[in-house]
Amino acid sequence: MENTISTELDEVSVSAKRTKQKRNGTPRENAILAGKITGKTLFYIFLAALCVLFLFPVVWMIANSMKTKEEIDSAMNTFWTFLPSARPANWFQAYGKMFTAYTYFGRSIFNSFLYCGITILAMLVLNSLAGYALTRIVFPGHKVITTIILLLLIVPVETSVVSTYVLLSALGLTRGEASILGYLITGFVSPMYIFMFRSYFMGIPKELEEAAYIDGCGKLRTFFQVIVPCCKPVFATVAIFTFMGQWNEYVFAQLMFSGRQDLMPLQVFLQLVQKGTDASGDMSVTMAALTFGTIPIAIVYIFCQKYIVEGVAFSGLK
């Protein structure tokens, strides 16, 4: 009996030692684990430093928009240039000056949102229908059109600015209020987004559409009631990219609205603010205007970064 109890105690002791060794690990395993932890720590420190480096200009811009001209000049070469005014009463002075000095500044913000909204709606409808047609409908020249769209992906948009402007001018869409239509229609179709929709639709089972056809749905009804609800991620991605691209568009808008301040989007109107503040020397107003131009993009990126990352990965894989 004593031998049995002794044997059991020995087994328990050995088991406890093994458990302890597993928990503690061998010296080699501990060294490897410590190396991994150190490597990850250094990597995250590097990313944090990189993030701070890239955020410096944005922080500087926002901080200087919340100061007076005198405060900006006095703190320019010190650390305090990255902090807002010590007086809260000065934080929004530049923003008030901006709306007071430039009558159409608020209108330019409204114009930017209006142009973005119309472009997003048209972009989603037209490009998704084009991508669906290239995916599901076989017609003469189907492969040729698909090849042309793929080839257009490598052509920079800037190369067609002059020819597009000449064509719109010949159609009378560069003068007066008609320039709004001329400006917008050039952004309604994109080879990249047609390709993205086509690639996504190719992953949708045809059985879904066949079931809809059996229930009496036509092609358009099948598309809007069956296909579109299944493809929300790609629609969200295209909408976000379209908003970011249209909000930051400058070159073509400058050509179309150079003489009409009331029709200018914000990115074009910012040059008027820059010229005016250069004359007065008040950099705080310039920084306030630039902050207004940055806030919508920052909000979209913060709340929609999931779709942005998915869109970049999806377009890269395809």
PDB file of C-alpha atoms in Angstrom, residues 5-229:
ATOM      1  CA  ILE A   5       1.019   5.671  -2.587  1.00  0.00           C
ATOM      2  CA  SER A   6       4.706   6.482  -3.093  1.00  0.00           C
ATOM      3  CA  THR A   7       4.478   5.624  -6.784  1.00  0.00           C
ATOM      4  CA  GLU A   8       1.420   7.817  -7.245  1.00  0.00           C
ATOM      5  CA  LEU A   9       3.135  10.715  -5.468  1.00  0.00           C
ATOM      6  CA  ASP A  10       6.158  10.332  -7.739  1.00  0.00           C
ATOM      7  CA  GLU A  11       3.933  10.400 -10.818  1.00  0.00           C
ATOM      8  CA  VAL A  12       2.161  13.526  -9.555  1.00  0.00           C
ATOM      9  CA  SER A  13       5.529  15.172  -8.886  1.00  0.00           C
ATOM     10  CA  VAL A  14       6.834  14.290 -12.364  1.00  0.00           C
ATOM     11  CA  SER A  15       3.604  15.566 -13.958  1.00  0.00           C
ATOM     12  CA  ALA A  16       3.865  18.827 -12.041  1.00  0.00           C
ATOM     13  CA  LYS A  17       7.471  19.289 -13.178  1.00  0.00           C
ATOM     14  CA  ARG A  18       6.511  18.681 -16.806  1.00  0.00           C
ATOM     15  CA  THR A  19       3.645  21.157 -16.528  1.00  0.00           C
ATOM     16  CA  LYS A  20       5.984  23.741 -15.033  1.00  0.00           C
ATOM     17  CA  GLN A  21       8.540  23.136 -17.780  1.00  0.00           C
ATOM     18  CA  LYS A  22       5.844  23.532 -20.435  1.00  0.00           C
ATOM     19  CA  ARG A  23       4.641  26.733 -18.839  1.00  0.00           C
ATOM     20  CA  ASN A  24       8.110  28.185 -18.468  1.00  0.00           C
ATOM     21  CA  GLY A  25       9.478  26.774 -21.725  1.00  0.00           C
ATOM     22  CA  THR A  26      13.022  25.871 -22.575  1.00  0.00           C
ATOM     23  CA  PRO A  27      15.711  28.565 -22.642  1.00  0.00           C
ATOM     24  CA  ARG A  28      15.725  28.442 -26.450  1.00  0.00           C
ATOM     25  CA  GLU A  29      11.937  28.878 -26.653  1.00  0.00           C
ATOM     26  CA  ASN A  30      12.077  31.727 -24.148  1.00  0.00           C
ATOM     27  CA  ALA A  31      14.778  33.459 -26.206  1.00  0.00           C
ATOM     28  CA  ILE A  32      12.728  33.089 -29.394  1.00  0.00           C
ATOM     29  CA  LEU A  33       9.615  34.434 -27.658  1.00  0.00           C
ATOM     30  CA  ALA A  34      11.539  37.376 -26.214  1.00  0.00           C
ATOM     31  CA  GLY A  35      12.955  38.134 -29.673  1.00  0.00           C
ATOM     32  CA  LYS A  36       9.459  38.141 -31.201  1.00  0.00           C
ATOM     33  CA  ILE A  37       8.116  40.438 -28.503  1.00  0.00           C
ATOM     34  CA  THR A  38      11.068  42.810 -28.922  1.00  0.00           C
ATOM     35  CA  GLY A  39      10.686  42.822 -32.702  1.00  0.00           C
ATOM     36  CA  LYS A  40       6.944  43.596 -32.513  1.00  0.00           C
ATOM     37  CA  THR A  41       7.559  46.323 -29.947  1.00  0.00           C
ATOM     38  CA  LEU A  42      10.180  48.011 -32.133  1.00  0.00           C
ATOM     39  CA  PHE A  43       7.923  47.658 -35.169  1.00  0.00           C
ATOM     40  CA  TYR A  44       5.000  49.354 -33.410  1.00  0.00           C
ATOM     41  CA  ILE A  45       7.285  52.106 -32.115  1.00  0.00           C
ATOM     42  CA  PHE A  46       8.473  52.687 -35.703  1.00  0.00           C
ATOM     43  CA  LEU A  47       4.859  52.847 -36.972  1.00  0.00           C
ATOM     44  CA  ALA A  48       3.900  55.264 -34.200  1.00  0.00           C
ATOM     45  CA  ALA A  49       6.870  57.510 -35.036  1.00  0.00           C
ATOM     46  CA  LEU A  50       5.953  57.370 -38.736  1.00  0.00           C
ATOM     47  CA  CYS A  51       2.346  58.242 -37.923  1.00  0.00           C
ATOM     48  CA  VAL A  52       3.430  61.234 -35.840  1.00  0.00           C
ATOM     49  CA  LEU A  53       5.733  62.359 -38.669  1.00  0.00           C
ATOM     50  CA  PHE A  54       2.921  62.283 -41.223  1.00  0.00           C
ATOM     51  CA  LEU A  55       0.476  63.972 -38.846  1.00  0.00           C
ATOM     52  CA  PHE A  56       2.780  66.906 -38.109  1.00  0.00           C
ATOM     53  CA  PRO A  57       1.638  69.000 -41.139  1.00  0.00           C
ATOM     54  CA  VAL A  58      -2.046  68.382 -40.343  1.00  0.00           C
ATOM     55  CA  VAL A  59      -1.584  69.211 -36.653  1.00  0.00           C
ATOM     56  CA  TRP A  60       0.375  72.338 -37.595  1.00  0.00           C
ATOM     57  CA  MET A  61      -2.350  73.415 -40.034  1.00  0.00           C
ATOM     58  CA  ILE A  62      -5.195  73.004 -37.526  1.00  0.00           C
ATOM     59  CA  ALA A  63      -3.213  74.604 -34.677  1.00  0.00           C
ATOM     60  CA  ASN A  64      -2.349  77.674 -36.769  1.00  0.00           C
ATOM     61  CA  SER A  65      -5.948  78.056 -37.907  1.00  0.00           C
ATOM     62  CA  MET A  66      -6.776  78.618 -34.223  1.00  0.00           C
ATOM     63  CA  LYS A  67      -4.324  81.501 -33.752  1.00  0.00           C
ATOM     64  CA  THR A  68      -4.019  85.113 -34.753  1.00  0.00           C
ATOM     65  CA  LYS A  69      -1.466  86.315 -37.302  1.00  0.00           C
ATOM     66  CA  GLU A  70       0.749  87.715 -34.540  1.00  0.00           C
ATOM     67  CA  GLU A  71       0.714  84.445 -32.584  1.00  0.00           C
ATOM     68  CA  ILE A  72       1.676  82.466 -35.681  1.00  0.00           C
ATOM     69  CA  ASP A  73       4.637  84.750 -36.400  1.00  0.00           C
ATOM     70  CA  SER A  74       5.912  84.708 -32.826  1.00  0.00           C
ATOM     71  CA  ALA A  75       5.684  80.904 -32.396  1.00  0.00           C
ATOM     72  CA  MET A  76       6.842  79.874 -35.871  1.00  0.00           C
ATOM     73  CA  ASN A  77      10.306  78.621 -34.845  1.00  0.00           C
ATOM     74  CA  THR A  78       9.285  77.103 -31.511  1.00  0.00           C
ATOM     75  CA  PHE A  79       7.460  74.011 -30.296  1.00  0.00           C
ATOM     76  CA  TRP A  80       4.382  76.178 -29.597  1.00  0.00           C
ATOM     77  CA  THR A  81       3.729  76.362 -33.327  1.00  0.00           C
ATOM     78  CA  PHE A  82       2.096  72.918 -33.015  1.00  0.00           C
ATOM     79  CA  LEU A  83      -0.339  74.088 -30.327  1.00  0.00           C
ATOM     80  CA  PRO A  84      -3.427  76.295 -30.682  1.00  0.00           C
ATOM     81  CA  SER A  85      -3.695  79.735 -29.148  1.00  0.00           C
ATOM     82  CA  ALA A  86      -3.545  79.932 -25.371  1.00  0.00           C
ATOM     83  CA  ARG A  87      -6.612  82.156 -25.559  1.00  0.00           C
ATOM     84  CA  PRO A  88      -9.785  80.193 -26.479  1.00  0.00           C
ATOM     85  CA  ALA A  89     -11.352  83.443 -27.724  1.00  0.00           C
ATOM     86  CA  ASN A  90      -8.876  83.389 -30.647  1.00  0.00           C
ATOM     87  CA  TRP A  91      -9.643  79.846 -31.767  1.00  0.00           C
ATOM     88  CA  PHE A  92     -12.375  80.695 -34.256  1.00  0.00           C
ATOM     89  CA  GLN A  93     -11.398  84.224 -35.273  1.00  0.00           C
ATOM     90  CA  ALA A  94      -9.799  83.066 -38.529  1.00  0.00           C
ATOM     91  CA  TYR A  95     -12.899  81.066 -39.463  1.00  0.00           C
ATOM     92  CA  GLY A  96     -15.073  84.131 -38.927  1.00  0.00           C
ATOM     93  CA  LYS A  97     -12.745  86.270 -41.034  1.00  0.00           C
ATOM     94  CA  MET A  98     -12.796  83.688 -43.800  1.00  0.00           C
ATOM     95  CA  PHE A  99     -16.591  83.728 -44.184  1.00  0.00           C
ATOM     96  CA  THR A 100     -16.694  87.501 -43.843  1.00  0.00           C
ATOM     97  CA  ALA A 101     -13.937  88.278 -46.355  1.00  0.00           C
ATOM     98  CA  TYR A 102     -15.064  85.759 -49.012  1.00  0.00           C
ATOM     99  CA  THR A 103     -18.732  85.924 -49.895  1.00  0.00           C
ATOM    100  CA  TYR A 104     -18.766  82.690 -51.883  1.00  0.00           C
ATOM    101  CA  PHE A 105     -16.709  80.552 -49.513  1.00  0.00           C
ATOM    102  CA  GLY A 106     -19.774  78.894 -47.986  1.00  0.00           C
ATOM    103  CA  ARG A 107     -21.214  78.491 -51.486  1.00  0.00           C
ATOM    104  CA  SER A 108     -18.040  76.704 -52.601  1.00  0.00           C
ATOM    105  CA  ILE A 109     -18.439  74.153 -49.783  1.00  0.00           C
ATOM    106  CA  PHE A 110     -22.049  73.571 -50.841  1.00  0.00           C
ATOM    107  CA  ASN A 111     -20.941  73.233 -54.478  1.00  0.00           C
ATOM    108  CA  SER A 112     -18.366  70.596 -53.547  1.00  0.00           C
ATOM    109  CA  PHE A 113     -20.925  68.491 -51.691  1.00  0.00           C
ATOM    110  CA  LEU A 114     -23.446  68.914 -54.505  1.00  0.00           C
ATOM    111  CA  TYR A 115     -20.964  67.912 -57.209  1.00  0.00           C
ATOM    112  CA  CYS A 116     -19.813  64.930 -55.116  1.00  0.00           C
ATOM    113  CA  GLY A 117     -23.374  63.734 -54.503  1.00  0.00           C
ATOM    114  CA  ILE A 118     -24.396  63.893 -58.173  1.00  0.00           C
ATOM    115  CA  THR A 119     -21.160  62.252 -59.315  1.00  0.00           C
ATOM    116  CA  ILE A 120     -21.437  59.411 -56.793  1.00  0.00           C
ATOM    117  CA  LEU A 121     -25.020  58.624 -57.813  1.00  0.00           C
ATOM    118  CA  ALA A 122     -24.211  58.654 -61.532  1.00  0.00           C
ATOM    119  CA  MET A 123     -20.986  56.732 -61.021  1.00  0.00           C
ATOM    120  CA  LEU A 124     -22.690  53.920 -59.100  1.00  0.00           C
ATOM    121  CA  VAL A 125     -25.574  53.529 -61.554  1.00  0.00           C
ATOM    122  CA  LEU A 126     -23.712  53.829 -64.875  1.00  0.00           C
ATOM    123  CA  ASN A 127     -20.559  51.920 -63.971  1.00  0.00           C
ATOM    124  CA  SER A 128     -22.375  49.109 -62.208  1.00  0.00           C
ATOM    125  CA  LEU A 129     -24.713  48.625 -65.185  1.00  0.00           C
ATOM    126  CA  ALA A 130     -21.738  48.626 -67.552  1.00  0.00           C
ATOM    127  CA  GLY A 131     -19.889  46.096 -65.407  1.00  0.00           C
ATOM    128  CA  TYR A 132     -22.990  43.890 -65.173  1.00  0.00           C
ATOM    129  CA  ALA A 133     -23.508  44.008 -68.942  1.00  0.00           C
ATOM    130  CA  LEU A 134     -19.904  42.962 -69.574  1.00  0.00           C
ATOM    131  CA  THR A 135     -20.277  40.126 -67.070  1.00  0.00           C
ATOM    132  CA  ARG A 136     -23.637  38.617 -67.982  1.00  0.00           C
ATOM    133  CA  ILE A 137     -24.562  39.755 -71.490  1.00  0.00           C
ATOM    134  CA  VAL A 138     -22.791  38.334 -74.528  1.00  0.00           C
ATOM    135  CA  PHE A 139     -23.042  40.640 -77.552  1.00  0.00           C
ATOM    136  CA  PRO A 140     -20.943  41.384 -80.656  1.00  0.00           C
ATOM    137  CA  GLY A 141     -17.733  43.109 -79.630  1.00  0.00           C
ATOM    138  CA  HIS A 142     -18.069  42.032 -76.000  1.00  0.00           C
ATOM    139  CA  LYS A 143     -14.434  40.962 -75.650  1.00  0.00           C
ATOM    140  CA  VAL A 144     -13.143  43.941 -77.629  1.00  0.00           C
ATOM    141  CA  ILE A 145     -14.893  46.434 -75.336  1.00  0.00           C
ATOM    142  CA  THR A 146     -13.598  44.612 -72.259  1.00  0.00           C
ATOM    143  CA  THR A 147     -10.059  44.751 -73.646  1.00  0.00           C
ATOM    144  CA  ILE A 148     -10.365  48.473 -74.418  1.00  0.00           C
ATOM    145  CA  ILE A 149     -11.534  49.175 -70.857  1.00  0.00           C
ATOM    146  CA  LEU A 150      -8.560  47.249 -69.479  1.00  0.00           C
ATOM    147  CA  LEU A 151      -6.184  49.206 -71.720  1.00  0.00           C
ATOM    148  CA  LEU A 152      -7.719  52.511 -70.595  1.00  0.00           C
ATOM    149  CA  LEU A 153      -6.665  51.690 -67.036  1.00  0.00           C
ATOM    150  CA  ILE A 154      -3.055  52.469 -67.928  1.00  0.00           C
ATOM    151  CA  VAL A 155      -3.848  55.831 -69.560  1.00  0.00           C
ATOM    152  CA  PRO A 156      -3.428  58.781 -67.132  1.00  0.00           C
ATOM    153  CA  VAL A 157      -6.547  60.915 -66.825  1.00  0.00           C
ATOM    154  CA  GLU A 158      -4.464  64.097 -67.173  1.00  0.00           C
ATOM    155  CA  THR A 159      -3.619  63.233 -70.789  1.00  0.00           C
ATOM    156  CA  SER A 160      -7.252  63.709 -71.840  1.00  0.00           C
ATOM    157  CA  VAL A 161      -7.927  67.010 -70.039  1.00  0.00           C
ATOM    158  CA  VAL A 162      -7.184  69.260 -73.038  1.00  0.00           C
ATOM    159  CA  SER A 163      -9.067  67.157 -75.590  1.00  0.00           C
ATOM    160  CA  THR A 164     -12.056  66.856 -73.235  1.00  0.00           C
ATOM    161  CA  TYR A 165     -12.147  70.604 -72.697  1.00  0.00           C
ATOM    162  CA  VAL A 166     -11.981  71.284 -76.453  1.00  0.00           C
ATOM    163  CA  LEU A 167     -14.868  68.868 -77.062  1.00  0.00           C
ATOM    164  CA  LEU A 168     -17.004  70.381 -74.290  1.00  0.00           C
ATOM    165  CA  SER A 169     -16.238  73.863 -75.598  1.00  0.00           C
ATOM    166  CA  ALA A 170     -17.461  72.861 -79.055  1.00  0.00           C
ATOM    167  CA  LEU A 171     -20.689  71.598 -77.452  1.00  0.00           C
ATOM    168  CA  GLY A 172     -21.157  74.867 -75.560  1.00  0.00           C
ATOM    169  CA  LEU A 173     -20.707  73.263 -72.140  1.00  0.00           C
ATOM    170  CA  THR A 174     -17.924  75.515 -70.866  1.00  0.00           C
ATOM    171  CA  ARG A 175     -19.871  78.777 -70.515  1.00  0.00           C
ATOM    172  CA  GLY A 176     -22.227  79.949 -67.792  1.00  0.00           C
ATOM    173  CA  GLU A 177     -24.332  77.454 -65.866  1.00  0.00           C
ATOM    174  CA  ALA A 178     -23.849  74.914 -68.664  1.00  0.00           C
ATOM    175  CA  SER A 179     -20.285  74.487 -67.431  1.00  0.00           C
ATOM    176  CA  ILE A 180     -21.698  72.609 -64.417  1.00  0.00           C
ATOM    177  CA  LEU A 181     -23.052  69.921 -66.738  1.00  0.00           C
ATOM    178  CA  GLY A 182     -19.818  69.871 -68.710  1.00  0.00           C
ATOM    179  CA  TYR A 183     -17.810  69.494 -65.512  1.00  0.00           C
ATOM    180  CA  LEU A 184     -19.984  66.733 -64.064  1.00  0.00           C
ATOM    181  CA  ILE A 185     -20.486  64.453 -67.064  1.00  0.00           C
ATOM    182  CA  THR A 186     -16.754  63.895 -67.434  1.00  0.00           C
ATOM    183  CA  GLY A 187     -16.736  62.163 -64.052  1.00  0.00           C
ATOM    184  CA  PHE A 188     -19.729  59.888 -64.576  1.00  0.00           C
ATOM    185  CA  VAL A 189     -17.780  56.941 -66.035  1.00  0.00           C
ATOM    186  CA  SER A 190     -14.479  55.387 -64.991  1.00  0.00           C
ATOM    187  CA  PRO A 191     -12.759  52.358 -66.579  1.00  0.00           C
ATOM    188  CA  MET A 192     -11.357  51.426 -63.181  1.00  0.00           C
ATOM    189  CA  TYR A 193     -14.767  51.273 -61.516  1.00  0.00           C
ATOM    190  CA  ILE A 194     -16.316  49.403 -64.454  1.00  0.00           C
ATOM    191  CA  PHE A 195     -13.543  46.859 -64.076  1.00  0.00           C
ATOM    192  CA  MET A 196     -14.093  46.650 -60.300  1.00  0.00           C
ATOM    193  CA  PHE A 197     -17.835  46.056 -60.726  1.00  0.00           C
ATOM    194  CA  ARG A 198     -17.247  43.511 -63.467  1.00  0.00           C
ATOM    195  CA  SER A 199     -14.741  41.601 -61.341  1.00  0.00           C
ATOM    196  CA  TYR A 200     -17.098  41.559 -58.351  1.00  0.00           C
ATOM    197  CA  PHE A 201     -20.139  40.508 -60.386  1.00  0.00           C
ATOM    198  CA  MET A 202     -18.187  37.557 -61.787  1.00  0.00           C
ATOM    199  CA  GLY A 203     -18.170  36.088 -58.266  1.00  0.00           C
ATOM    200  CA  ILE A 204     -21.979  36.195 -57.953  1.00  0.00           C
ATOM    201  CA  PRO A 205     -23.617  32.789 -58.693  1.00  0.00           C
ATOM    202  CA  LYS A 206     -25.771  32.783 -61.823  1.00  0.00           C
ATOM    203  CA  GLU A 207     -28.327  30.626 -60.008  1.00  0.00           C
ATOM    204  CA  LEU A 208     -29.565  33.737 -58.150  1.00  0.00           C
ATOM    205  CA  GLU A 209     -30.459  35.430 -61.409  1.00  0.00           C
ATOM    206  CA  GLU A 210     -31.976  32.280 -62.872  1.00  0.00           C
ATOM    207  CA  ALA A 211     -34.258  31.979 -59.843  1.00  0.00           C
ATOM    208  CA  ALA A 212     -35.316  35.618 -60.312  1.00  0.00           C
ATOM    209  CA  TYR A 213     -36.045  35.020 -64.022  1.00  0.00           C
ATOM    210  CA  ILE A 214     -38.244  32.051 -63.106  1.00  0.00           C
ATOM    211  CA  ASP A 215     -40.205  34.325 -60.744  1.00  0.00           C
ATOM    212  CA  GLY A 216     -40.837  36.699 -63.641  1.00  0.00           C
ATOM    213  CA  CYS A 217     -38.183  39.375 -63.061  1.00  0.00           C
ATOM    214  CA  GLY A 218     -36.618  41.137 -66.005  1.00  0.00           C
ATOM    215  CA  LYS A 219     -32.913  41.943 -66.255  1.00  0.00           C
ATOM    216  CA  LEU A 220     -33.144  45.409 -64.734  1.00  0.00           C
ATOM    217  CA  ARG A 221     -35.357  44.281 -61.856  1.00  0.00           C
ATOM    218  CA  THR A 222     -33.050  41.336 -61.230  1.00  0.00           C
ATOM    219  CA  PHE A 223     -30.074  43.646 -61.177  1.00  0.00           C
ATOM    220  CA  PHE A 224     -31.517  46.184 -58.712  1.00  0.00           C
ATOM    221  CA  GLN A 225     -33.380  43.742 -56.443  1.00  0.00           C
ATOM    222  CA  VAL A 226     -31.082  40.708 -56.477  1.00  0.00           C
ATOM    223  CA  ILE A 227     -27.567  41.667 -57.561  1.00  0.00           C
ATOM    224  CA  VAL A 228     -27.202  45.095 -55.921  1.00  0.00           C
ATOM    225  CA  PRO A 229     -28.111  43.902 -52.378  1.00  0.00           C
TER     226      PRO A 229
END
